[in-house]
JSON list of C-alpha atoms and ligand atoms in Angstrom, two decimals:
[
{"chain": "F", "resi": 1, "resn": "UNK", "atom": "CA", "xyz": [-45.00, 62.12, -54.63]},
{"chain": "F", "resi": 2, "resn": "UNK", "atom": "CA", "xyz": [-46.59, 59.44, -52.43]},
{"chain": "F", "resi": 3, "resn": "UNK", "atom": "CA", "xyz": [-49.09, 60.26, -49.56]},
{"chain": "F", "resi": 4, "resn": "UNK", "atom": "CA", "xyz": [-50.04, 57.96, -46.97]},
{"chain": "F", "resi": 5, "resn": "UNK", "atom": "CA", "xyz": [-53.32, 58.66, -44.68]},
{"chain": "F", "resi": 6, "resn": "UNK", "atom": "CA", "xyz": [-52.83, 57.47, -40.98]},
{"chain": "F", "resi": 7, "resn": "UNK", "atom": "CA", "xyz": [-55.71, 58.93, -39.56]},
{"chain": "F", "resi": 8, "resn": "UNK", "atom": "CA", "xyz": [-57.33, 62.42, -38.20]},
{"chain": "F", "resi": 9, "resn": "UNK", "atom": "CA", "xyz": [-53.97, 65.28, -39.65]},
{"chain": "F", "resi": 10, "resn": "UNK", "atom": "CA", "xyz": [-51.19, 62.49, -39.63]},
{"chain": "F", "resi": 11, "resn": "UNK", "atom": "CA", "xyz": [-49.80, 61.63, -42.98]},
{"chain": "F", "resi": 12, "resn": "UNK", "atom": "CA", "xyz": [-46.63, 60.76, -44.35]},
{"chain": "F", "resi": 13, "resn": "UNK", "atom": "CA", "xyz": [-45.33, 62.24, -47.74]},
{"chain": "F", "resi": 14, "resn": "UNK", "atom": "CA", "xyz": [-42.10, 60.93, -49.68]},
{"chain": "F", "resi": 15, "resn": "UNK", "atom": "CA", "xyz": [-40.73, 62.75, -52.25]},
{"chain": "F", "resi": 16, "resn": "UNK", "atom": "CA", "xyz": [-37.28, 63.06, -53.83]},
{"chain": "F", "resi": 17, "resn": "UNK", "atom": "CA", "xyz": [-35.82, 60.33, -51.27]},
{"chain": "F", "resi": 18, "resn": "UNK", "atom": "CA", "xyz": [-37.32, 62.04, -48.40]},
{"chain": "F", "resi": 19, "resn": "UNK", "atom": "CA", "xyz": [-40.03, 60.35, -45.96]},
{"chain": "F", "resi": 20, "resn": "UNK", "atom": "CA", "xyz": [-41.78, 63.12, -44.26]},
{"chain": "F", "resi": 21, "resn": "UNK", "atom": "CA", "xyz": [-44.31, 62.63, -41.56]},
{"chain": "F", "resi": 22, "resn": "UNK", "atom": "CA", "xyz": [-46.69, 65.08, -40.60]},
{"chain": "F", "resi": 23, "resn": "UNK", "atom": "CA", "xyz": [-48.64, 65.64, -36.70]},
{"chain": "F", "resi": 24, "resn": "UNK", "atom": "CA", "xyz": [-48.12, 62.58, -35.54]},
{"chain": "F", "resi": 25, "resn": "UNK", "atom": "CA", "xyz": [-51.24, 61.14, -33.59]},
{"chain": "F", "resi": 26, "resn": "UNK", "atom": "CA", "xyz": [-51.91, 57.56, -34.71]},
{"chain": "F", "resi": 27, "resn": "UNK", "atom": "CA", "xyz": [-51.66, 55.45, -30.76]},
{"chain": "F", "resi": 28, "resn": "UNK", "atom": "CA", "xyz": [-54.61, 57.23, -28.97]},
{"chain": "F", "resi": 29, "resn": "UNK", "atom": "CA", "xyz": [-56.74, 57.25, -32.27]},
{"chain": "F", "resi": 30, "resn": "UNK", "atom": "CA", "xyz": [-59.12, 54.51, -32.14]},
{"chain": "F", "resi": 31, "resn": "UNK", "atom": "CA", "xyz": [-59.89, 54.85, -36.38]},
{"chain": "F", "resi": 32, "resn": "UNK", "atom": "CA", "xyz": [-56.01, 54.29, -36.91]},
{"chain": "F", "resi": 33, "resn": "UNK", "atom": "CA", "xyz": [-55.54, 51.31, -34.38]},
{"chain": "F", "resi": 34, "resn": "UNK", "atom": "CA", "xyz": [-54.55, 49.31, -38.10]},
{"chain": "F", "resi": 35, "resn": "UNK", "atom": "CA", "xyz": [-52.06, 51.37, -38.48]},
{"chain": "F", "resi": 36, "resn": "UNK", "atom": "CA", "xyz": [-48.66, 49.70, -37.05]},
{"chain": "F", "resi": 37, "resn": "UNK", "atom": "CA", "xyz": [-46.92, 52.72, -36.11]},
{"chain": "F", "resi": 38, "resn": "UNK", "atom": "CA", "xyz": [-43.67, 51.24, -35.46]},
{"chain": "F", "resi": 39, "resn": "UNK", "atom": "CA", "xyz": [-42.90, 50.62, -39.00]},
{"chain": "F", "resi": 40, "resn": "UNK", "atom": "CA", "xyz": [-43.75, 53.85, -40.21]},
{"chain": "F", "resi": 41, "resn": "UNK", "atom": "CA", "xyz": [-40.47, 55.38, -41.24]},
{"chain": "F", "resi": 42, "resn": "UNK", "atom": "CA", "xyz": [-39.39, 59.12, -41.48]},
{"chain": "F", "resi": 43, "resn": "UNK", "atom": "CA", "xyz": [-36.26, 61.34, -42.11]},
{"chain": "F", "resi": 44, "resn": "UNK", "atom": "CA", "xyz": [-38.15, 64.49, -40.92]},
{"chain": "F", "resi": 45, "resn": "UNK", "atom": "CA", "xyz": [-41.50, 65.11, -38.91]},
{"chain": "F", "resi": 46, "resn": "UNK", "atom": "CA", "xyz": [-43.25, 68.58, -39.05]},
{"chain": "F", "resi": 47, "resn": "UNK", "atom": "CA", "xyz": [-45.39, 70.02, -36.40]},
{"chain": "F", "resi": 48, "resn": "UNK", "atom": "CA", "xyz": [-47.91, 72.05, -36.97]},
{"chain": "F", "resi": 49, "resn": "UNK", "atom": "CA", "xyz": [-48.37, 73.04, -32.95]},
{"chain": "F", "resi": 50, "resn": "UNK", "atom": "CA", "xyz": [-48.88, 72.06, -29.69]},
{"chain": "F", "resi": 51, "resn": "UNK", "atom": "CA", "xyz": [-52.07, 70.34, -29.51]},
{"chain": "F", "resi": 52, "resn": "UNK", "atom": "CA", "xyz": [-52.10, 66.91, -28.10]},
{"chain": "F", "resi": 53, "resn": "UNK", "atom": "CA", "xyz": [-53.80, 65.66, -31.59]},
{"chain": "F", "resi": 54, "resn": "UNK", "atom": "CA", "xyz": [-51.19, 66.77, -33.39]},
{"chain": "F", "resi": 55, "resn": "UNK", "atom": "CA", "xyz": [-48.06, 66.28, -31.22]},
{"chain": "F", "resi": 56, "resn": "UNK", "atom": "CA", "xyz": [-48.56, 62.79, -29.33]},
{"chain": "F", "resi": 57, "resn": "UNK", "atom": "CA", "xyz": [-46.59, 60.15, -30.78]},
{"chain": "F", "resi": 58, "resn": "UNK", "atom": "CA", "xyz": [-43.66, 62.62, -32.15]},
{"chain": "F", "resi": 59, "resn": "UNK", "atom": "CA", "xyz": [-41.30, 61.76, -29.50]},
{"chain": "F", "resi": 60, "resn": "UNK", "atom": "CA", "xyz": [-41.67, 58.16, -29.95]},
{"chain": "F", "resi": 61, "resn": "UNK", "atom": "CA", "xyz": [-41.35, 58.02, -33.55]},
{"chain": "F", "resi": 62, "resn": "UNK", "atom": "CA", "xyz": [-38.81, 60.69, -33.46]},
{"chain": "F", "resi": 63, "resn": "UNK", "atom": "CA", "xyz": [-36.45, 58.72, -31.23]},
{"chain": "F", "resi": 64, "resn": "UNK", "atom": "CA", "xyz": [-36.74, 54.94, -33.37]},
{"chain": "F", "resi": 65, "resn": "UNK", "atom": "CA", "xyz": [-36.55, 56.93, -36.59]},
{"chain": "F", "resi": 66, "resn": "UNK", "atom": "CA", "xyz": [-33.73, 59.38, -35.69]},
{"chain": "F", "resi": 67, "resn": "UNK", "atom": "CA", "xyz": [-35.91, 61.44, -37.45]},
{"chain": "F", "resi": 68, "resn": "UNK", "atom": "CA", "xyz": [-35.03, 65.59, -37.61]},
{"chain": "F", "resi": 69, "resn": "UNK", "atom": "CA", "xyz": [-38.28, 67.60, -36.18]},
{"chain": "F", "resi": 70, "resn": "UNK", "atom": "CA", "xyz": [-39.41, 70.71, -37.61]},
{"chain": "F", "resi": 71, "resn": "UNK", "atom": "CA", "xyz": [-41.52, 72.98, -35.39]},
{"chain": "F", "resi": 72, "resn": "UNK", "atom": "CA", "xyz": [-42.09, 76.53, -33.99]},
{"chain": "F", "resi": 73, "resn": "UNK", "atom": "CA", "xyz": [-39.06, 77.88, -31.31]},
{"chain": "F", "resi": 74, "resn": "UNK", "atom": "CA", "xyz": [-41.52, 76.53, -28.51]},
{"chain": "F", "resi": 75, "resn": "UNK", "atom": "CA", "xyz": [-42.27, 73.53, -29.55]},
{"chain": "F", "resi": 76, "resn": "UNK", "atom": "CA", "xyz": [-39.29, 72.27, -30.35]},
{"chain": "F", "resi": 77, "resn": "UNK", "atom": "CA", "xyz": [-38.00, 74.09, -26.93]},
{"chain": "F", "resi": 78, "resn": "UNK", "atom": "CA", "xyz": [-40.13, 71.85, -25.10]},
{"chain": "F", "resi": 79, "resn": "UNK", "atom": "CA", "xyz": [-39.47, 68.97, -27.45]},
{"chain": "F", "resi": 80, "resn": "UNK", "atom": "CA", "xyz": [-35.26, 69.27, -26.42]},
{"chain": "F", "resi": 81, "resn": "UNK", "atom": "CA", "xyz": [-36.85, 69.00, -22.97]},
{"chain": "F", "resi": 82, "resn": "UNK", "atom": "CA", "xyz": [-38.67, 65.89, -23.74]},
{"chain": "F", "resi": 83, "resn": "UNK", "atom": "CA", "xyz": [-35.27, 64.97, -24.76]},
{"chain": "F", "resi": 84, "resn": "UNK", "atom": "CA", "xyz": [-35.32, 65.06, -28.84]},
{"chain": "F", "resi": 85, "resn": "UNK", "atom": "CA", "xyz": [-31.92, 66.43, -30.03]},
{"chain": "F", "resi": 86, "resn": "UNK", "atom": "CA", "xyz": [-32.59, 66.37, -33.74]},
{"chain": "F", "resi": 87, "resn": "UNK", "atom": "CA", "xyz": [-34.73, 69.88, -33.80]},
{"chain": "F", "resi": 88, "resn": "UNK", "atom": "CA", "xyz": [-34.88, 72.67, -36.50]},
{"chain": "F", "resi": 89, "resn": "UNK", "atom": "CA", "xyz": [-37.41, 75.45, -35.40]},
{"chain": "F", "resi": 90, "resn": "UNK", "atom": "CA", "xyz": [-39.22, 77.73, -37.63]},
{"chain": "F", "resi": 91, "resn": "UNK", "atom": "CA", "xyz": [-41.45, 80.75, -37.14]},
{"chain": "F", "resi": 92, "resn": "UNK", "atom": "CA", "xyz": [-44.20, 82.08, -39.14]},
{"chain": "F", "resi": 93, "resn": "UNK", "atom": "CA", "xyz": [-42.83, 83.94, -42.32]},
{"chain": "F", "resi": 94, "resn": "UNK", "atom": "CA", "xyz": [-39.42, 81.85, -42.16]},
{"chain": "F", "resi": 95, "resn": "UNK", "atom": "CA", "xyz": [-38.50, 79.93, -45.61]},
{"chain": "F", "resi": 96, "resn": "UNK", "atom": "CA", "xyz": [-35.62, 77.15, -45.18]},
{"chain": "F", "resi": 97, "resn": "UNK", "atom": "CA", "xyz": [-33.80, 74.91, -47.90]},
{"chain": "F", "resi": 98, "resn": "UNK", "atom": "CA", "xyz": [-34.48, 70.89, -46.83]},
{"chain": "F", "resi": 99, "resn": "UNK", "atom": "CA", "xyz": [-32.76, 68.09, -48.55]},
{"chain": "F", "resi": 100, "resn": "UNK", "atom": "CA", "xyz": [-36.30, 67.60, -50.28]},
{"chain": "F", "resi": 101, "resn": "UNK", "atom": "CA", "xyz": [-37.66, 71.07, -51.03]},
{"chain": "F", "resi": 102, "resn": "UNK", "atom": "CA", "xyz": [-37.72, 74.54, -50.41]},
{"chain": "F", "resi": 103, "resn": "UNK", "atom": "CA", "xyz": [-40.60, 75.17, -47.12]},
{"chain": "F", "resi": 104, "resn": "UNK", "atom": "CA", "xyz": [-42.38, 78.44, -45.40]},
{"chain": "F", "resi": 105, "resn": "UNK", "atom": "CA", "xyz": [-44.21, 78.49, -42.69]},
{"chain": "F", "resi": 106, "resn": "UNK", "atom": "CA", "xyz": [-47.37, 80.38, -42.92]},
{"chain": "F", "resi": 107, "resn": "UNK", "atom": "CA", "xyz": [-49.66, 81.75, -40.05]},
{"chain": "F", "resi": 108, "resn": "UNK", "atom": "CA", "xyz": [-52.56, 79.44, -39.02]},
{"chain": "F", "resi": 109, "resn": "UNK", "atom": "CA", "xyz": [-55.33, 81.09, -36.92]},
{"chain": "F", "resi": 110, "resn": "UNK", "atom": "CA", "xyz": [-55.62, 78.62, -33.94]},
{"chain": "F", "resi": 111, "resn": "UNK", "atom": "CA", "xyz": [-53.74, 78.34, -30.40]},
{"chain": "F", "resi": 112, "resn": "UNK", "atom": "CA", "xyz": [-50.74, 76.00, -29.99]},
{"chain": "F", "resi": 113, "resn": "UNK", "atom": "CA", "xyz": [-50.75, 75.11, -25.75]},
{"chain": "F", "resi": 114, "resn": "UNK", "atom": "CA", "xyz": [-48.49, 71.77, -25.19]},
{"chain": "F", "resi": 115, "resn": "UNK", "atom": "CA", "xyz": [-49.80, 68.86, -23.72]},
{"chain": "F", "resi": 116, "resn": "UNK", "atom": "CA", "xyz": [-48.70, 69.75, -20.49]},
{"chain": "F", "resi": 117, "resn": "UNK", "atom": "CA", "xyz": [-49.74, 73.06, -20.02]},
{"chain": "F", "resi": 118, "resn": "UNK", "atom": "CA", "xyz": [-46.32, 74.80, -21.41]},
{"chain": "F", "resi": 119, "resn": "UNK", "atom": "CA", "xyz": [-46.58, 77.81, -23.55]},
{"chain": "F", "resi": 120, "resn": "UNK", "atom": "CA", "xyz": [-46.31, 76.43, -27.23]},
{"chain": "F", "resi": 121, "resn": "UNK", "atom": "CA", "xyz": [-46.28, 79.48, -29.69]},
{"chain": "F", "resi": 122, "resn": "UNK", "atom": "CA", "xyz": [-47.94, 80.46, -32.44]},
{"chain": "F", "resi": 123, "resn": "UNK", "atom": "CA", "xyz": [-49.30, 77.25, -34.85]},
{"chain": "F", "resi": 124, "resn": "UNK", "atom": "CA", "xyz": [-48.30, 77.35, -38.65]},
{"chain": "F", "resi": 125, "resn": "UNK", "atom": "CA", "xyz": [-49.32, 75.87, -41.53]},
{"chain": "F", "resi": 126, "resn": "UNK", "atom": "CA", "xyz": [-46.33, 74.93, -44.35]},
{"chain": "F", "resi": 127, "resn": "UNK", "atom": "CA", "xyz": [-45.50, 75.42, -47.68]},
{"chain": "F", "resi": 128, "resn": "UNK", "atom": "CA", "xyz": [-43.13, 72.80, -49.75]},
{"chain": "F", "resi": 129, "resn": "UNK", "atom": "CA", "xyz": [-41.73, 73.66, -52.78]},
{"chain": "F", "resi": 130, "resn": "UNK", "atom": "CA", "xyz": [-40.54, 70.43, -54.35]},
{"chain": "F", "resi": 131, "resn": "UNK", "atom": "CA", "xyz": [-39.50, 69.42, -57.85]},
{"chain": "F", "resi": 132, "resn": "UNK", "atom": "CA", "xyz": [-42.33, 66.42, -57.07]},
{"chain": "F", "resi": 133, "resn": "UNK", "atom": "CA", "xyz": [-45.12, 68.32, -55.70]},
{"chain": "F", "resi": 134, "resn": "UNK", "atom": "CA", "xyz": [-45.91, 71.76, -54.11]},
{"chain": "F", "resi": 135, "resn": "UNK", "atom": "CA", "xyz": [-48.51, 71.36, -51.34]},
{"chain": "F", "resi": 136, "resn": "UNK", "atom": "CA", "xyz": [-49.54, 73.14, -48.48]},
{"chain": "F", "resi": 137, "resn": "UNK", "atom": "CA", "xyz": [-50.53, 71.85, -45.04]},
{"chain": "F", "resi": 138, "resn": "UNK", "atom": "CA", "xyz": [-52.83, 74.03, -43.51]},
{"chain": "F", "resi": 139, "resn": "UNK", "atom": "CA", "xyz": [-52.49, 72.31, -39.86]},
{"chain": "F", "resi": 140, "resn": "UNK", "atom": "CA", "xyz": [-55.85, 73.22, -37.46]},
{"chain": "F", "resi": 141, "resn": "UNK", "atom": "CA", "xyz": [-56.70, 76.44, -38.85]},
{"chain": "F", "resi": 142, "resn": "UNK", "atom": "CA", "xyz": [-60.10, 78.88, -39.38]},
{"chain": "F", "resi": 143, "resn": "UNK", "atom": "CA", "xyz": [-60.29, 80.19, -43.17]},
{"chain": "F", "resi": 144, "resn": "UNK", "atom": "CA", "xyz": [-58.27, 83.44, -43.01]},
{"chain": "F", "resi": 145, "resn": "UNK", "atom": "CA", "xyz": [-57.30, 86.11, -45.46]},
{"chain": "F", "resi": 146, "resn": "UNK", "atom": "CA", "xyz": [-53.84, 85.35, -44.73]},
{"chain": "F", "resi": 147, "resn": "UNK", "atom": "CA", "xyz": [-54.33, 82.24, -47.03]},
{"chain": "F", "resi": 148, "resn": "UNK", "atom": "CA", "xyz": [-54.61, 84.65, -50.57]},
{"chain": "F", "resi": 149, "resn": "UNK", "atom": "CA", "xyz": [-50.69, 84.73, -49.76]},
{"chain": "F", "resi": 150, "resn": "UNK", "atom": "CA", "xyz": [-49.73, 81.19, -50.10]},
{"chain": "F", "resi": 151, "resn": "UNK", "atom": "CA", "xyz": [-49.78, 81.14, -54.04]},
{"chain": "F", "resi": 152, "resn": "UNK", "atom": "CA", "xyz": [-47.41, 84.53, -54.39]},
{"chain": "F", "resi": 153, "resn": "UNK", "atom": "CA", "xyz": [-45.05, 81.83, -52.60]},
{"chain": "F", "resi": 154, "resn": "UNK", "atom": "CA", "xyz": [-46.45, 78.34, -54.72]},
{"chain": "F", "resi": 155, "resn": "UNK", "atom": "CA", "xyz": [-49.55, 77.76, -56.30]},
{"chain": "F", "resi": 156, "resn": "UNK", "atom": "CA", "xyz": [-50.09, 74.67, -54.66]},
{"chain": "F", "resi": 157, "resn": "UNK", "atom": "CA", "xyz": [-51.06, 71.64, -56.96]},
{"chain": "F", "resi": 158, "resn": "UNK", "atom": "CA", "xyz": [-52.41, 69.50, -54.12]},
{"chain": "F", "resi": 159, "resn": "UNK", "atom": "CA", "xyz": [-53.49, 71.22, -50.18]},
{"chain": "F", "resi": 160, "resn": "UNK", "atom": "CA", "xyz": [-54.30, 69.34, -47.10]},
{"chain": "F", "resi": 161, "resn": "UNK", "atom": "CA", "xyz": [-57.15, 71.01, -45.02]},
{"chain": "F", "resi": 162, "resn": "UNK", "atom": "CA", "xyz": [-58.68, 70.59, -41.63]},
{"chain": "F", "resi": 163, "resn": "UNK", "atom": "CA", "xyz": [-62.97, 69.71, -42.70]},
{"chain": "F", "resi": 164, "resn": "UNK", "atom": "CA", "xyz": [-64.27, 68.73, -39.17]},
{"chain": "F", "resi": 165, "resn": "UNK", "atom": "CA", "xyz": [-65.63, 72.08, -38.19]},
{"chain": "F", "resi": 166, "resn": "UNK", "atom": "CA", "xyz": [-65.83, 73.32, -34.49]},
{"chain": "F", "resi": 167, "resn": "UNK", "atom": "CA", "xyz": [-62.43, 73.53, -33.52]},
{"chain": "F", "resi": 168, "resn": "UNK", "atom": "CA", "xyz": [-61.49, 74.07, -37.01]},
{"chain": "F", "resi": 169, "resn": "UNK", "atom": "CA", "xyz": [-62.89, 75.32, -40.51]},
{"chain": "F", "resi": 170, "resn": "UNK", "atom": "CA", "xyz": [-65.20, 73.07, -41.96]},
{"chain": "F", "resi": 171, "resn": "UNK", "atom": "CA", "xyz": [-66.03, 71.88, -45.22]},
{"chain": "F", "resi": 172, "resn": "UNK", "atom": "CA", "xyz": [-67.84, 74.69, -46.79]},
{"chain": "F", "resi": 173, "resn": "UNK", "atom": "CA", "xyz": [-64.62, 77.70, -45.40]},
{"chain": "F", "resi": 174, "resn": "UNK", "atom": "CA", "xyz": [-62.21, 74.58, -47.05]},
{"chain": "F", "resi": 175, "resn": "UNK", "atom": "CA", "xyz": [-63.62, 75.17, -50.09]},
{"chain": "F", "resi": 176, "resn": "UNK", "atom": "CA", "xyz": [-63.19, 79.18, -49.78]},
{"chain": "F", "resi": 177, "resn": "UNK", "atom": "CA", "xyz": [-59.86, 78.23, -48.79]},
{"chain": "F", "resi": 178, "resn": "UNK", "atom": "CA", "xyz": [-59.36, 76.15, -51.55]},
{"chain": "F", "resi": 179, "resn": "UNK", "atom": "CA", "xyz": [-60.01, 79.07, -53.92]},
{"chain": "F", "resi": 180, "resn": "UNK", "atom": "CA", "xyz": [-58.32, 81.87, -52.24]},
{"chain": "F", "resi": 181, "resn": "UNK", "atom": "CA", "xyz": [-55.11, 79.35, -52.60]},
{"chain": "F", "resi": 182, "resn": "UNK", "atom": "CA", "xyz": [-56.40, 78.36, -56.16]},
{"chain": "F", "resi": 183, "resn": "UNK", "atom": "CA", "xyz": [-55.91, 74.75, -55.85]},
{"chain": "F", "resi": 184, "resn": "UNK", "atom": "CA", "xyz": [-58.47, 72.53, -57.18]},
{"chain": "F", "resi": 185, "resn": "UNK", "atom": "CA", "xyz": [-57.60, 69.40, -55.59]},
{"chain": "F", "resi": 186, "resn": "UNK", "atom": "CA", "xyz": [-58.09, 69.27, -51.27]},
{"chain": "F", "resi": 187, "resn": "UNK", "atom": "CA", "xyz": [-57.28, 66.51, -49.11]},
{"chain": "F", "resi": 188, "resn": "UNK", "atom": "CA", "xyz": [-60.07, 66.52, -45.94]},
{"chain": "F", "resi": 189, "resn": "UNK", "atom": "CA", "xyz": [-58.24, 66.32, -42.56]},
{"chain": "F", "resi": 190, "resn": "UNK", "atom": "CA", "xyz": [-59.05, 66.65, -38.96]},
{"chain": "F", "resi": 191, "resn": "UNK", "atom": "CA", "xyz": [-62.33, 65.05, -39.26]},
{"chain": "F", "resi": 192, "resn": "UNK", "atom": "CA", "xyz": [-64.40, 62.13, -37.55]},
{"chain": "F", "resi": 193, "resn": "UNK", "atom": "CA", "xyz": [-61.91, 61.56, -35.14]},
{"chain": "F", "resi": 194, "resn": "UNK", "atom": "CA", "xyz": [-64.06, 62.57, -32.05]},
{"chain": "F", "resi": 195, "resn": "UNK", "atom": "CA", "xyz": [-67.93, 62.94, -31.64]},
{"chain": "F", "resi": 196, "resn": "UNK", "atom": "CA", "xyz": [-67.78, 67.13, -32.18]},
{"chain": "F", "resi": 197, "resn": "UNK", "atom": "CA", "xyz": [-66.10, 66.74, -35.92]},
{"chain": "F", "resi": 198, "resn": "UNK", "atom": "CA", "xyz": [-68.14, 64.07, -37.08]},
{"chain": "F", "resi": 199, "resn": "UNK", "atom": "CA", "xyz": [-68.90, 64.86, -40.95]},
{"chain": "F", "resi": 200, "resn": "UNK", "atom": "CA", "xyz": [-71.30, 64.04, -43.53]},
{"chain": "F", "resi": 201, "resn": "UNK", "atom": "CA", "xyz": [-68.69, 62.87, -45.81]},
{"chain": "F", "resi": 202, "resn": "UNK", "atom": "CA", "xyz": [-71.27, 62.77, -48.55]},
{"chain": "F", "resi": 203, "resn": "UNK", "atom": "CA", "xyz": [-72.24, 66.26, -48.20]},
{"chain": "F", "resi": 204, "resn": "UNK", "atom": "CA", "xyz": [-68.94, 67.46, -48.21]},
{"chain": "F", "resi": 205, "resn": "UNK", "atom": "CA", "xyz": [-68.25, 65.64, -51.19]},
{"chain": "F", "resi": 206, "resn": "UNK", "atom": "CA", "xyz": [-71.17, 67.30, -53.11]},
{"chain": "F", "resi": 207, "resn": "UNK", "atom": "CA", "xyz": [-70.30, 70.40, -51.57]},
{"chain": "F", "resi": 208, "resn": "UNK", "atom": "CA", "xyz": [-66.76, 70.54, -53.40]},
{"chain": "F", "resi": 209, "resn": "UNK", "atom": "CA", "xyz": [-67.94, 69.08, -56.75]},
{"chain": "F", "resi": 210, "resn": "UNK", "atom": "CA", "xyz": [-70.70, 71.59, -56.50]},
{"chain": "F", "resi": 211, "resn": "UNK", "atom": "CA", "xyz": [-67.76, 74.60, -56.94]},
{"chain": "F", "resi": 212, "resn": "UNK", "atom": "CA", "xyz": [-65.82, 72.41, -59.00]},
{"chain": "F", "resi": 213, "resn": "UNK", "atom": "CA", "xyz": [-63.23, 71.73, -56.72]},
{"chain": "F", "resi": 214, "resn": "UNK", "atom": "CA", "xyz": [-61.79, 68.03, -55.58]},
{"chain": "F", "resi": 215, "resn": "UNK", "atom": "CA", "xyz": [-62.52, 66.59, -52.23]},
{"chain": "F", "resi": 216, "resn": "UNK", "atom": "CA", "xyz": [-60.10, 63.35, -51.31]},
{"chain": "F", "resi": 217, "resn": "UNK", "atom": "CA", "xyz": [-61.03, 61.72, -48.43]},
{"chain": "F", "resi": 218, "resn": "UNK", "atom": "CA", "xyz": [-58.11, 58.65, -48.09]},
{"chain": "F", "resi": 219, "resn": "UNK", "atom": "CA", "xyz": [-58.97, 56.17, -46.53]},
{"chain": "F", "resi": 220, "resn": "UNK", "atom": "CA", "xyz": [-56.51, 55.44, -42.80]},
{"chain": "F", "resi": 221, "resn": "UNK", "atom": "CA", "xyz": [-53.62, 53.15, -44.46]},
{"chain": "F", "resi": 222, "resn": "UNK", "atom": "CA", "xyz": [-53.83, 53.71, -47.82]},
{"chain": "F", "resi": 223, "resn": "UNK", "atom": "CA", "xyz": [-51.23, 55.53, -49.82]},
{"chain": "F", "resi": 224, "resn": "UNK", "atom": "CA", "xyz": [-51.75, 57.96, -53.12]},
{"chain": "F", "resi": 225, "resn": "UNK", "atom": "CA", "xyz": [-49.62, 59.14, -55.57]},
{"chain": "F", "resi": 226, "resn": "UNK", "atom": "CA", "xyz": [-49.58, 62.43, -57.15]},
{"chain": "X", "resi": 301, "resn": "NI", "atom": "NI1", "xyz": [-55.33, 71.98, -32.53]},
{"chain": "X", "resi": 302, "resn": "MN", "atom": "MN1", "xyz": [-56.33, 69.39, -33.81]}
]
C-alpha cells in the first residue's frame, strides 16, 4: 500500500487499484502550499466529519476526479446540496464491501458542525480491511474506550492518529491509543497546522520509542509504502 502525506489529516492511500483520499484540506493550509492539488487523483474520498479542516477542498476535488464520497448521512446530505452526486453515507457501526476492501466506521469522540453552520452528525473514524493493508483512521478524536473494539474487527498493522493536542488527543493518549488498538506502528496527524497544535516533534518521538511503539511523522509530499 502507498501513503502519501499532504498536510495536517489529508492523505491519500492506494491499494489494490484504488486511490483513496482522506479529509481533504490542502488550499487553505499554508505547510501544504507545495502540494499541487489539482493533480492529486482519487476514485473515493472519505470524510471523517464536518469540520472545515477536514472537509474544505472535497467538493473541488470531488467534482475533477469524479471521485465517489464516503461520509456520515449528514454530511453527505449537505454534500448533494453542495451539488456532489457521487455519495455513499455511512453511520457509526455500519461495515460496507468497496472495490478495495472491506470498511467500518467506528465512533470518534469529537463534534462534526459543517462549515456553514448545518447540523453535520456524528464524526467517525474507519476501519479498512484490505488484502494490502488494514489501517485505521482515527479522524479528530479524544482517546476513548471505544478504541479496545477496533482489533475484534482488524488488528490494524499501520493507524493514523490525530497528535496535536487541544482540540484533539495528543501524543502521549496516541500512544494509549496505540496500545488499546495494539498496533505498533502510528502515523502523527492533525498537528502543527495552526499555533494551538504546535508539537515538539522530538518529544513525541521519544515519547513513542520510550513504550516501544513507532511514531511516523511524513513529511507534506512525500509518499510511503507499507
Ligand atoms: Ni475537527
Ligand atoms: Mn480537525
Amino acid at each position: 500500500m502507498k501513503f502519501t502525506y499532504y498536510g495536517h489529516s489529508c492523505f491519500r492511500v492506494e491499494t489494490k487499484g484504488s486511490s483513496v483520499l482522506f479529509d481533504p484540506f490542502i488550499s487553505p493550509n499554508p505547510l501544504a502550499s507545495g502540494v499541487d492539488m489539482d493533480s492529486i487523483t482519487a476514485d473515493h474520498i472519505f470524510v471523517s466529519h464536518g469540520h472545515d479542516d477536514h472537509i474544505h477542498d472535497c467538493v473541488a476535488i470531488a467534482q475533477r476526479t469524479g471521485a465517489l464520497v464516503v461520509s456520515n448521512f449528514e454530511i453527505c446530505g449537505w454534500l448533494r446540496k453542495q451539488g456532489l452526486e457521487r455519495l455513499h453515507a455511512m453511520n457509526t457501526g455500519g461495515r460496507w464491501a468497496f472495490p478495495f476492501g472491506l470498511v467500518k466506521a467506528v465512533a470518534a469522540q469529537h463534534s462534526s458542525g459543517l462549515p456553514d453552520g448545518t447540523y453535520g452528525g456524528n464524526p467517525m473514524g474507519f476501519v479498512f480491511k484490505t488484502d494490502d493493508c488494514n489501517f485505521y483512521y482515527a479522524g479528530d478524536t479524544a482517546l476513548t474506550l471505544d478504541m479496545q473494539l477496533i482489533p475484534s474487527f482488524v488488528p490494524p498493522a499501520l493507524a493514523l492518529l490525530p497528535i496535536g493536542d487541544n482540540f484533539t488527543m495528543g501524543y502521549e493518549d496516541a500512544a494509549r491509543a496505540a496500545t488499546m488498538i495494539q498496533c505498533r506502528r502510528i502515523i502523527g496527524l492533525h498537528f502543527d497546522t495552526f499555533a494551538p497544535i504546535h508539537i515538539d516533534k522530538d518529544r513525541a518521538k521519544a515519547h513513542f520509542d520510550r513504550t516501544g511503539l513507532e511514531l511516523i511523522l511524513p513529511e507534506i509530499g512525500s509518499t510511503l509504502e507499507f
